[in-house]
Coordinates of C-alpha atoms and ligand atoms in Angstrom, one line a residue:
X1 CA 41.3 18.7 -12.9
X2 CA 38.3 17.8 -10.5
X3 CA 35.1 16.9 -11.8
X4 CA 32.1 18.2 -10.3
X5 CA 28.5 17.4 -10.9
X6 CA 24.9 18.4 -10.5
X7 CA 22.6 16.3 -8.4
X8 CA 19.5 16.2 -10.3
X9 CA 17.1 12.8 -9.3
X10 CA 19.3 11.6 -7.0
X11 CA 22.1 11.0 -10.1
X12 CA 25.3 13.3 -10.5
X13 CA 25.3 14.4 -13.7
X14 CA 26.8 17.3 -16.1
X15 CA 25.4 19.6 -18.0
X16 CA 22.4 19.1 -20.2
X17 CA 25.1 21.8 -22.1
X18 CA 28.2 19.3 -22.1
X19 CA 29.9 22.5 -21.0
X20 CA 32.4 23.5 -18.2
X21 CA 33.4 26.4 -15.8
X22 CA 37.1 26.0 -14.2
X23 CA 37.2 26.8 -10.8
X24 CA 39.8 28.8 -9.1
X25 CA 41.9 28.2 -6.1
X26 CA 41.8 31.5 -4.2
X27 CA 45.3 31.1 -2.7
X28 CA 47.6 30.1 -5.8
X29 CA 45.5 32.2 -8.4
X30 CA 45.2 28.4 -10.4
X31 CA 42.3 26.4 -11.6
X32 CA 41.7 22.8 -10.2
X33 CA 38.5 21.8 -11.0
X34 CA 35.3 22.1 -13.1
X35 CA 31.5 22.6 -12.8
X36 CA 28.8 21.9 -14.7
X37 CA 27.9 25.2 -16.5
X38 CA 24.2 24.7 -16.3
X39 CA 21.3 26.0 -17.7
X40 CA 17.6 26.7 -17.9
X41 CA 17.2 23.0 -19.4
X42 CA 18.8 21.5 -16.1
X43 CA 17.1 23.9 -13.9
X44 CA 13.7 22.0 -15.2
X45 CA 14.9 18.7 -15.1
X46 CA 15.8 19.0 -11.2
X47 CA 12.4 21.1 -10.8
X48 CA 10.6 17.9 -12.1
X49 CA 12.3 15.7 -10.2
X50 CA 11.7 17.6 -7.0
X51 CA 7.6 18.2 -8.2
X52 CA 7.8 14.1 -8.4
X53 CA 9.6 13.4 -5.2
X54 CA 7.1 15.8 -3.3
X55 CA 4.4 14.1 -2.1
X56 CA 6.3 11.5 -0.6
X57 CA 8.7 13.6 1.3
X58 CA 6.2 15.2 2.9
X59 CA 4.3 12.3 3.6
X60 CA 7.5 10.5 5.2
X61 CA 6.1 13.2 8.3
X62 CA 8.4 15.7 10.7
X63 CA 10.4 12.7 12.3
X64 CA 11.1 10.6 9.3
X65 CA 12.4 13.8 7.5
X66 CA 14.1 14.7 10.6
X67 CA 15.8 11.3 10.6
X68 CA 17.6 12.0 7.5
X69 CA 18.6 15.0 8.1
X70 CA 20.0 13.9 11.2
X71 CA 21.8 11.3 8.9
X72 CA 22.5 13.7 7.0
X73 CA 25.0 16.3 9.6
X74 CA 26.5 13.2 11.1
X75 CA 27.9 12.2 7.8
X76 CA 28.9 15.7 7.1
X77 CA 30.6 15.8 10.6
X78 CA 33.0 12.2 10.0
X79 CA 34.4 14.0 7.0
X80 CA 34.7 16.7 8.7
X81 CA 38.2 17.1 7.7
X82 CA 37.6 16.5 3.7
X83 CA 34.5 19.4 4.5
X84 CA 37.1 21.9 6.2
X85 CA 40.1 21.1 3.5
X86 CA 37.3 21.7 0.0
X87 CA 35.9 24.9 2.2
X88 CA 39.2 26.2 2.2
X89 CA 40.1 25.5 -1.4
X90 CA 38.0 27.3 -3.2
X91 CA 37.0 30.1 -1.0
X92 CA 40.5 31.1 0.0
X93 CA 39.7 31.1 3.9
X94 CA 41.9 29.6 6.6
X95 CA 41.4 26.2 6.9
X96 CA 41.3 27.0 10.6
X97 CA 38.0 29.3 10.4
X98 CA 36.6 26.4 8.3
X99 CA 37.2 23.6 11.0
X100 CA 35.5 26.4 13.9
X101 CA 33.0 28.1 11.9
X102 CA 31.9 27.2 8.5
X103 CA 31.4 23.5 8.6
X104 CA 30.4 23.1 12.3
X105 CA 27.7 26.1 11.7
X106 CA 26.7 23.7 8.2
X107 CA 26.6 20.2 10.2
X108 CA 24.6 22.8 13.0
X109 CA 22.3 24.5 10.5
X110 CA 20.8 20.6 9.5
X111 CA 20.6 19.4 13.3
X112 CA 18.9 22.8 14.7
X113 CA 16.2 22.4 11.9
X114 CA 15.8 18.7 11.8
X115 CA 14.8 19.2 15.0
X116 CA 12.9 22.2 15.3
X117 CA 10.2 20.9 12.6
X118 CA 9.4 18.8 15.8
X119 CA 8.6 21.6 18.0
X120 CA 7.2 23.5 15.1
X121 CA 3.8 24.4 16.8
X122 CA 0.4 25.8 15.2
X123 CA -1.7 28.1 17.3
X124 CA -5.2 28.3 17.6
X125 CA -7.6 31.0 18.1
X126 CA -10.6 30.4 20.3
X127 CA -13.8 33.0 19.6
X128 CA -15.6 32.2 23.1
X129 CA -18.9 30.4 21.5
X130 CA -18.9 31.1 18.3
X131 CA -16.0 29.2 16.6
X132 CA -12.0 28.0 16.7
X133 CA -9.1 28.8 14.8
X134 CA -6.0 26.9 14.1
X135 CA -3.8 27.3 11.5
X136 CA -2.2 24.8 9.1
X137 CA 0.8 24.9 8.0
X138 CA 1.6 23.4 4.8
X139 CA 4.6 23.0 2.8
X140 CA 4.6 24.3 -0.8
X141 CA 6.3 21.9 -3.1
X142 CA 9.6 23.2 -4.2
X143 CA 11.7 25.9 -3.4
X144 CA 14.5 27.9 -4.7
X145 CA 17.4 28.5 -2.4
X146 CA 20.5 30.4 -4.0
X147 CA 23.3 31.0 -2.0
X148 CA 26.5 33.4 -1.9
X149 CA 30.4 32.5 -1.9
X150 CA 31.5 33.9 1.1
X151 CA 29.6 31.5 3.6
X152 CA 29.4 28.4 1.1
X153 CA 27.7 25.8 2.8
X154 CA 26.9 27.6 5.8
X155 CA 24.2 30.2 4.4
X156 CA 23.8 26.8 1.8
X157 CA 22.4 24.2 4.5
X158 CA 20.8 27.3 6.6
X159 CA 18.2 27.7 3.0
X160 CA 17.7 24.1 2.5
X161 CA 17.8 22.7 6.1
X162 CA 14.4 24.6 6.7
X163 CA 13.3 24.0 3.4
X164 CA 13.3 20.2 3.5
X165 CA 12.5 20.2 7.2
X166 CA 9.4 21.7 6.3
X167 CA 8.5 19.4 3.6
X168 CA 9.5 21.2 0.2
X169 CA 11.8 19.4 -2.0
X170 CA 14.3 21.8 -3.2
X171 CA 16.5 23.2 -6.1
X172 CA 19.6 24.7 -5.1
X173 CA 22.6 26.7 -6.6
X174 CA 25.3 27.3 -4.7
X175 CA 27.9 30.3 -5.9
X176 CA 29.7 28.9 -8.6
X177 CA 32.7 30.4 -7.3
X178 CA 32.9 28.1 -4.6
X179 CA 30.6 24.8 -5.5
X180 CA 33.1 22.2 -3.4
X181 CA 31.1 21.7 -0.5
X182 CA 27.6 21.9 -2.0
X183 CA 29.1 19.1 -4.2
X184 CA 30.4 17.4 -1.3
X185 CA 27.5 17.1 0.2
X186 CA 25.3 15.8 -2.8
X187 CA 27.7 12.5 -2.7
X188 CA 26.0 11.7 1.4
X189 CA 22.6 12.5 0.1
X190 CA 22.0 8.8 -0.7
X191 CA 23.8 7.2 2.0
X192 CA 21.4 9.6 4.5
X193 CA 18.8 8.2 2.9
X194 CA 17.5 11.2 0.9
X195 CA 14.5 10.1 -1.5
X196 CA 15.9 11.3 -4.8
X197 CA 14.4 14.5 -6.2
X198 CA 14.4 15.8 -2.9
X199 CA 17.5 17.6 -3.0
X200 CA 18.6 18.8 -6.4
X201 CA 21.8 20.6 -7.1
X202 CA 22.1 22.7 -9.8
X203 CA 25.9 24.2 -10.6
X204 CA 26.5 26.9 -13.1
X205 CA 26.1 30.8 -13.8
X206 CA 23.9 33.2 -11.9
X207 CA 22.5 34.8 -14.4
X208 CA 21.3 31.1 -16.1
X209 CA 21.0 29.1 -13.1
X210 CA 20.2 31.5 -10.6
X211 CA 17.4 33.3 -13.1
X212 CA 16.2 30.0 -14.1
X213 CA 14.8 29.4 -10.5
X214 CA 14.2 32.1 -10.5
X215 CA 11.3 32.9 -13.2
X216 CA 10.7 28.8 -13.2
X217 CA 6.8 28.6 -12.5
X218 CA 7.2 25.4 -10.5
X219 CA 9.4 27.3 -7.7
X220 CA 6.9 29.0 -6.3
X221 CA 9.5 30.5 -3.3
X222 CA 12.8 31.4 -3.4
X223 CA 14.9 32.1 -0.8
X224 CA 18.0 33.9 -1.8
X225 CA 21.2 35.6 0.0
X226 CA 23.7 37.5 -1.7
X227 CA 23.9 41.5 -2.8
X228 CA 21.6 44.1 -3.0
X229 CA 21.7 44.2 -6.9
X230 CA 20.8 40.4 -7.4
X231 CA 18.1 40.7 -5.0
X232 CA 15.8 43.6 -7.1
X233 CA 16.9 41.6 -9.7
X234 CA 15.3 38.5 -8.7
X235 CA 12.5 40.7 -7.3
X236 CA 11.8 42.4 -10.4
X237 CA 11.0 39.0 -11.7
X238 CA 9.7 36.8 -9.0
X239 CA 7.5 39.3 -7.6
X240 CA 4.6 39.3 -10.7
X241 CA 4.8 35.9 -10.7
X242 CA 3.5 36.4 -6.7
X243 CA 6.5 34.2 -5.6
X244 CA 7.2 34.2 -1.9
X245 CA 10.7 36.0 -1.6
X246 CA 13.0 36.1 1.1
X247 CA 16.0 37.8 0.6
X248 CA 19.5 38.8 2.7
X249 CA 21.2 41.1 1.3
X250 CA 24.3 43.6 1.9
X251 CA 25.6 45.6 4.1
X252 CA 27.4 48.7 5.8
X253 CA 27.4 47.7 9.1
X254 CA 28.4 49.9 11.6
X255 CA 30.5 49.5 15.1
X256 CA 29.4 52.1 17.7
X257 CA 32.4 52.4 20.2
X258 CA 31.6 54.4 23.4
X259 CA 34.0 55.7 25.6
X260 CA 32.8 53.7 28.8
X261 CA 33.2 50.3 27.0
X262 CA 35.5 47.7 27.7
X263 CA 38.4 48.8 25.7
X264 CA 40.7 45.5 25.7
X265 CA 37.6 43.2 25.1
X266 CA 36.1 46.2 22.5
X267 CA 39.3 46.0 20.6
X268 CA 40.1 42.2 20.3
X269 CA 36.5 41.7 18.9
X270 CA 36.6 44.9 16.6
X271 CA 39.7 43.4 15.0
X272 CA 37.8 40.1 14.3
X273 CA 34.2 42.0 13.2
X274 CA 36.5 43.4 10.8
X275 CA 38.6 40.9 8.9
X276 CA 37.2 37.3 10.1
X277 CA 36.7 35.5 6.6
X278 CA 39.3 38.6 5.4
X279 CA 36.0 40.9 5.8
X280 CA 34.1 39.0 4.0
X281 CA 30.9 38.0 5.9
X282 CA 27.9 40.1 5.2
X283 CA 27.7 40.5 9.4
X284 CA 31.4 42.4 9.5
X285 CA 31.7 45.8 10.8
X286 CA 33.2 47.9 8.4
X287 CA 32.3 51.2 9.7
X288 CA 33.8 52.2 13.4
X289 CA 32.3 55.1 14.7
X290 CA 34.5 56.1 18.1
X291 CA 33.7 58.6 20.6
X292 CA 36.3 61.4 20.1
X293 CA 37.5 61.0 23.8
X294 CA 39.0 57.8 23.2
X295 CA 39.5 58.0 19.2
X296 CA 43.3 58.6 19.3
X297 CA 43.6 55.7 21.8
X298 CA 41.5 53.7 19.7
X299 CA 43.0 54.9 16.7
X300 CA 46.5 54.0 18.0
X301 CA 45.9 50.6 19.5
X302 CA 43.7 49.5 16.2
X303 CA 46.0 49.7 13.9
X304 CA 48.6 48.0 15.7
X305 CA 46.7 45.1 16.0
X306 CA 46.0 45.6 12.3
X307 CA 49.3 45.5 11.0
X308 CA 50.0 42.7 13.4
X309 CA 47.7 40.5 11.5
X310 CA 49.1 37.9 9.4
X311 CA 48.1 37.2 5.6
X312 CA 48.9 34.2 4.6
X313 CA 48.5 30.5 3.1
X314 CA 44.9 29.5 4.1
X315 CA 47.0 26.0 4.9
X316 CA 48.8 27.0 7.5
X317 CA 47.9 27.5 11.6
X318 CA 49.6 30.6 11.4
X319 CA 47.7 32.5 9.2
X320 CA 44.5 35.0 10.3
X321 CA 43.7 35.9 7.0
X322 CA 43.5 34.1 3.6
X323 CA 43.0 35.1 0.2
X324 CA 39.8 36.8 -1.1
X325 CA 37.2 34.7 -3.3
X326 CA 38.4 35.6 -6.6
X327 CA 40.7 37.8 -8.8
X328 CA 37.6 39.9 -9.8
X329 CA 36.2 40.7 -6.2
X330 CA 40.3 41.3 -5.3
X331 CA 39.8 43.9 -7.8
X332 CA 36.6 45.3 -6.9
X333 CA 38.1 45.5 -3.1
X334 CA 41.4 47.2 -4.4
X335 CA 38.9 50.0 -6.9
X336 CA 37.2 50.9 -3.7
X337 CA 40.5 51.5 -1.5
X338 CA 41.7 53.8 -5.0
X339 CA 38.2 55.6 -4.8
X340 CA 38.9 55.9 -0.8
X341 CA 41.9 57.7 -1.7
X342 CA 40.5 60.2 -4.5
X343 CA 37.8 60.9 -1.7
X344 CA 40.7 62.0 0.5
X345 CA 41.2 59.2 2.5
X346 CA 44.3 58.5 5.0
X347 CA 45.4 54.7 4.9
X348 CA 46.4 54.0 7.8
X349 CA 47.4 50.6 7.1
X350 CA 47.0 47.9 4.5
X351 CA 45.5 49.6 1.3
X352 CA 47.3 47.0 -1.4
X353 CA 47.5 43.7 -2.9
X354 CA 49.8 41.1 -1.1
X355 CA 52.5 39.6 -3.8
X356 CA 53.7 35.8 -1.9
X357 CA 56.1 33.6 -2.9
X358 CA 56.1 30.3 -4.1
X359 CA 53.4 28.6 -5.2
X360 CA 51.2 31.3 -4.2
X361 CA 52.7 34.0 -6.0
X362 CA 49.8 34.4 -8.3
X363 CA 47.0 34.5 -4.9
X364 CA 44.5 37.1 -4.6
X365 CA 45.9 38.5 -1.0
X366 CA 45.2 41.7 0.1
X367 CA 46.6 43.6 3.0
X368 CA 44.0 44.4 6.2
X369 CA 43.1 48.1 5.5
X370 CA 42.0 50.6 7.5
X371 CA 41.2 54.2 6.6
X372 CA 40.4 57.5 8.4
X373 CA 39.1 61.1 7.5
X374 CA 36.3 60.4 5.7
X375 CA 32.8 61.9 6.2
X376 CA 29.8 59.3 6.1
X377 CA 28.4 60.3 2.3
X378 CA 31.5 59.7 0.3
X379 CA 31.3 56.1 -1.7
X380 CA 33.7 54.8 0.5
X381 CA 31.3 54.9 4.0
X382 CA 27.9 54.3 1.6
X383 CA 29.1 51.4 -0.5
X384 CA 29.3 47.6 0.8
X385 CA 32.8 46.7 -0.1
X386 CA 32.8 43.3 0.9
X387 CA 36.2 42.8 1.6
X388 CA 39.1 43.6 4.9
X389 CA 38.8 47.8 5.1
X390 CA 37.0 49.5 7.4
X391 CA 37.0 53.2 8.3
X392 CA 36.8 54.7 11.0
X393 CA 35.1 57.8 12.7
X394 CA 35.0 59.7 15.3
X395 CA 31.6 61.0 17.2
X396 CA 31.1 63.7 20.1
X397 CA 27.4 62.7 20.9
X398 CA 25.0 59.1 21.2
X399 CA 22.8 61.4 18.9
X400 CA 25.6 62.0 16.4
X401 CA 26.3 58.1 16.5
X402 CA 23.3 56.4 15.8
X403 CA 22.3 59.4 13.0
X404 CA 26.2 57.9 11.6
X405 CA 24.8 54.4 12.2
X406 CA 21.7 55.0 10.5
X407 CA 23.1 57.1 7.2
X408 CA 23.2 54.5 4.3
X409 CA 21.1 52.6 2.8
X410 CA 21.9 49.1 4.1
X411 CA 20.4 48.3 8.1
X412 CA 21.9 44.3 8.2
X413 CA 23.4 44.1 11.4
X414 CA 25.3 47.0 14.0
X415 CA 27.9 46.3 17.1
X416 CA 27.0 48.7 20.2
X417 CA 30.0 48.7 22.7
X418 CA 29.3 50.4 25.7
X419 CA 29.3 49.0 29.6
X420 CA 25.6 51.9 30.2
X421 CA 22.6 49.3 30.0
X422 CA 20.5 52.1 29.5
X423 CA 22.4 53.4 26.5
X424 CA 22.4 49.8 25.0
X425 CA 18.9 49.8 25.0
X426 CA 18.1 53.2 24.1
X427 CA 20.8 53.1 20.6
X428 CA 19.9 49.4 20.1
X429 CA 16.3 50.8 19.8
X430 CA 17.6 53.8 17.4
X431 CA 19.3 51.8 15.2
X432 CA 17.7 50.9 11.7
X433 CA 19.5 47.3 11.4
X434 CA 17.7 43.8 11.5
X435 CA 20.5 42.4 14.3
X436 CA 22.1 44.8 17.4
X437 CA 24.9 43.1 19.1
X438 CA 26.1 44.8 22.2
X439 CA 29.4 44.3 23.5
X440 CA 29.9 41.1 21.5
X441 CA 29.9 40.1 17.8
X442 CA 28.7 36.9 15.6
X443 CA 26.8 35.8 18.5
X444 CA 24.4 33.3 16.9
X445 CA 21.0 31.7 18.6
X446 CA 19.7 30.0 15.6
X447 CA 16.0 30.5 17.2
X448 CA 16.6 34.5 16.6
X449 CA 15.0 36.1 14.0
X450 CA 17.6 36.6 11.3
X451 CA 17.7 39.8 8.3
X452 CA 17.8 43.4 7.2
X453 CA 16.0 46.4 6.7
X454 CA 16.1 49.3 4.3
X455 CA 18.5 47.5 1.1
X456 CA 20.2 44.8 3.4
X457 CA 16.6 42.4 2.5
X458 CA 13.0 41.4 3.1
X459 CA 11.8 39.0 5.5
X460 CA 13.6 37.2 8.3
X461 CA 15.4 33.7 8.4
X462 CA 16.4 31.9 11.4
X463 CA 14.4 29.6 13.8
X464 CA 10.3 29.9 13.7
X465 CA 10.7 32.3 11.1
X466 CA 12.6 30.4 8.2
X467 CA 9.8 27.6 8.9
X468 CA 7.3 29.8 8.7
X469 CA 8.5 31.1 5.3
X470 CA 8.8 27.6 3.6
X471 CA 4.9 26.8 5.1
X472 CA 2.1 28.9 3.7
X473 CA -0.7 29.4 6.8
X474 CA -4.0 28.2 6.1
X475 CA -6.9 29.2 9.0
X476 CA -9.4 26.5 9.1
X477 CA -12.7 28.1 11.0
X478 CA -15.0 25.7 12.8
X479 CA -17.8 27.0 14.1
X480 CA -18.8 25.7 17.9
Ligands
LIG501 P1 25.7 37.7 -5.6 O1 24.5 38.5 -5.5 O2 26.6 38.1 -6.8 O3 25.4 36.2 -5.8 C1 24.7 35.4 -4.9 C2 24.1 34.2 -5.6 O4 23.1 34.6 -6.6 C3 25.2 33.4 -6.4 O5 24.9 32.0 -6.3 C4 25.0 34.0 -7.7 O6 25.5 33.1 -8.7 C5 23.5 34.1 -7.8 N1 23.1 35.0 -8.9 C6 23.8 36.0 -9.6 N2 23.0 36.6 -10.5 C7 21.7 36.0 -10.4 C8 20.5 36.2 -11.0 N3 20.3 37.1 -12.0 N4 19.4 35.5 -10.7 C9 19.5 34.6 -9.7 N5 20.7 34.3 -9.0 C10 21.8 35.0 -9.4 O7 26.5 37.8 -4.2 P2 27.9 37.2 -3.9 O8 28.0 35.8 -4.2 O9 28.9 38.1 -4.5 O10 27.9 37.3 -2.3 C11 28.3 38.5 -1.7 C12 27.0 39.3 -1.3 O11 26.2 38.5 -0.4 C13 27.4 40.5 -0.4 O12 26.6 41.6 -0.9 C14 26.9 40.1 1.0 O13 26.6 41.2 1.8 C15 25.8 39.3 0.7 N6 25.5 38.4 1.8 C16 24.4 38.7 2.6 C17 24.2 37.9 3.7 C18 22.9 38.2 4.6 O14 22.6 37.3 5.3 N7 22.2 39.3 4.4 C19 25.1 36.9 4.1 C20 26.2 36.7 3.3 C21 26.4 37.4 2.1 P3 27.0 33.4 -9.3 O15 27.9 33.1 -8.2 O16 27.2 32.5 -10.4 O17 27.1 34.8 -9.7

């Protein structure tokens, strides 16, 4: 068994507790490994230790926090392939989509805001000859970034690389469901030359860690991503404590297929919106809403592609899909495919549990599914499931199509595919959704603005904006 630790004061240490959680290889169903299973105690130690590293992080100035952090992704990026093999490990994605997306995006995520705090400008407001503006923006100590499974250090290093850019020392806690990486990463800190305190990891629960951040009234910010549930929670406390919050949270996103797109190029990047990270990024598409004149095409030609799709050991080059994060989300998935069917559902592919052989006979693999003849209300088209099923639908009218787009509760991101620039801007402007990709998918400037509306969160990350969150504004007035 692996030993992890918590990176509290620049040590790596266990548990105040002394106690363990196993972690869980995705693909063979096994435990390899153990966390610390923290707790409210640690949660103060590392806030202490960040409070005390503070003022001279933020002293060390933009560049020489910038340095290390530089440091910082170019370690990350010459063990690149230790990154991509623990990413794969405990998450269950292919090792593949690890070594182009995940740890790339992470050594990205550190460079883009090491050097953005550069450019980070302040503005200033003249008032003719009375008096001038400018606004200071000041880092606020610590903050609290918690962080989901399904992206481990990706949405991990795109909390604290703004975070620490902007001066804040921070405490994290990655998922405990997949704490490799985040671990990984503590071992560079010192070799980057990270003061310690600056960068505290705590491992363990959400519901001790997570809430211990949380309600801790030395965080005065949390930034958090994962569902919609965890988020009022963490509202519900952090909010009368006047905490600055910015949370990502789910989604239902939809795919808007018109008949004048580019079919070919509509339908290789439908298939990916649907099962990259076997569904499991809060960006997929999981519900296709097709124009009726090409639904049987669409229908047809989908699930072909579908079923040609191959599950398999997250190991090996071959395989599209891995296994999902863990036995309890394969069962969540597989309840919401049962429901699907008591609503009346047709599956028109996938809709089960993958048994393999070997050593990854006990896996959590489930088959791509996609199902038809459901109307938008039913659980199945209102509920995030998280995991590879889509549905899909058919439309007669662009009126019809963005009031489908718009009729759940979660507005995180929406695909329009359509070759009428007019129509791209008019539904992009219709649709309640934070991100509108048009006739592409996963398209990321890290400068954009980056969140939901409605349930899918509050506030935006990305670029400016993430900076801006981990700075509070202070106008100084000078009169002329
Ligand atoms: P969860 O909400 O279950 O967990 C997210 C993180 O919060 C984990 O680290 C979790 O710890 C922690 N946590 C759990 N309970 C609490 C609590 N009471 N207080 C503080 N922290 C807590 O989400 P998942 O990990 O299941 O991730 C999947 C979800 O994330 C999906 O809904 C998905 O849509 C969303 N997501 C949103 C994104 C966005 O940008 N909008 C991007 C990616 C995912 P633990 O693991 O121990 O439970």
């Amino acid at each position: 068994m692996e030993t992890l630790l918590n990176l509290i004061d620049g040590e790596l240490r266990p548990a105040v507790s002394g106690a363990w959680l196993d972690v869980y290889a995705p693909a063979t169903g096994k435990a390899f490994g153990r966390i610390p299973d923290s707790d409210e105690r640690d949660v103060d130690l590392a806030v202490k230790a960040a409070q005390q590293a503070f003022p001279a992080w933020n002293a060390l100035g933009r560049e020489g926090r910038s340095k290390v952090m530089l440091r910082l992704a170019e370690l990350i990026e010459a063990d690149m392939d230790g990154f991509v093999e623990d990413e794969s490990r405990d998450n269950g994605k292919p090792l593949s989509l690890a070594r182009r997306v995940d740890i790339p995006r992470a050594v990205a995520n550190l460079r883009f805001f090491a050097t953005a705090i550069i450019h980070f400008p302040s503005e200033a407001h003249l008032m003719d000859d009375v008096a001038v503006n400018y606004t200071d923006r000041q880092p606020f100590g610590v903050a609290g970034c918690i962080s989901p499974w399904n992206l481990p250090l990706y949405l991990f290093t795109w909390k604290i690389a703004p975070a620490l850019a902007s001066g804040n020392c921070v405490v994290a806690k990655p998922s405990e469901v997949t704490p490799l990486t985040a671990y990984r990463m503590s071992a560079l800190c010192q070799a980057a030359g990270m003061p310690p305190g600056v960068l505290n990891i705590v491992h363990g629960l959400g519901p001790k860690v997570g809430a211990a951040i949380t309600s801790h009234p030395g965080v005065p910010a949390i930034s958090f991503t994962g569902g919609t549930r965890t988020g009022a929670e963490i509202a519900r406390v952090a909010a009368p404590m006047f905490k600055k919050l910015s949370l990502e949270l789910g989604g239902k996103n939809p795919v808007l297929v018109f008949a004048d797109c580019d079919f070919e190029e509509m339908l290789r990047t439908t298939v990916r919106s649907s099962f990259t990270n076997q569904g499991q990024i809060c960006l997929c598409g999981s519900r296709i809403l097709v124009e009726r004149s090409i639904f049987e095409r669409f229908r047809t030609a989908f699930v072909d592609r579908v079923k040609a799709l191959r599950v398999g050991d997250p190991r090996s080059p071959e395989s599209d899909l891995g296994a999902v994060v863990s036995e309890a989300h394969m069962q969540k998935v597989l309840e919401h495919i049962r429901i699907a069917r008591e609503e009346g559902a047709q599956v028109l592919c996938g809709g089960n549990r993958i048994m393999m052989e070997g050593p990854l006979k006990d896996g959590w693999f489930i088959a791509p599914t996609v199902i038809e003849g459901l109307g938008p209300q039913c659980r199945t088209n209102q509920e995030e499931i998280f995991g590879p099923v889509v549905t899909i639908q058919p439309f007669e009218t662009e009126t019809e199509a963005i009031a489908l787009a718009n009729a759940t509760p979660y507005g995180l991101a929406s695909v329009i595919w359509t070759r009428d620039v007019q129509r791209s801007h008019r539904v992009a402007r219709a649709l309640q959704a934070g991100i509108v990709w048009v006739n592409c998918w996963m398209v990321r400037d890290l400068r954009t603005p980056f969140g939901g509306v409605k349930q899918s969160g509050v506030g935006r990350e990305g670029g400016m904006d993430a900076l801006r969150f981990f700075t509070e504004a202070k106008n100084v007035c000078i009169k002329l």
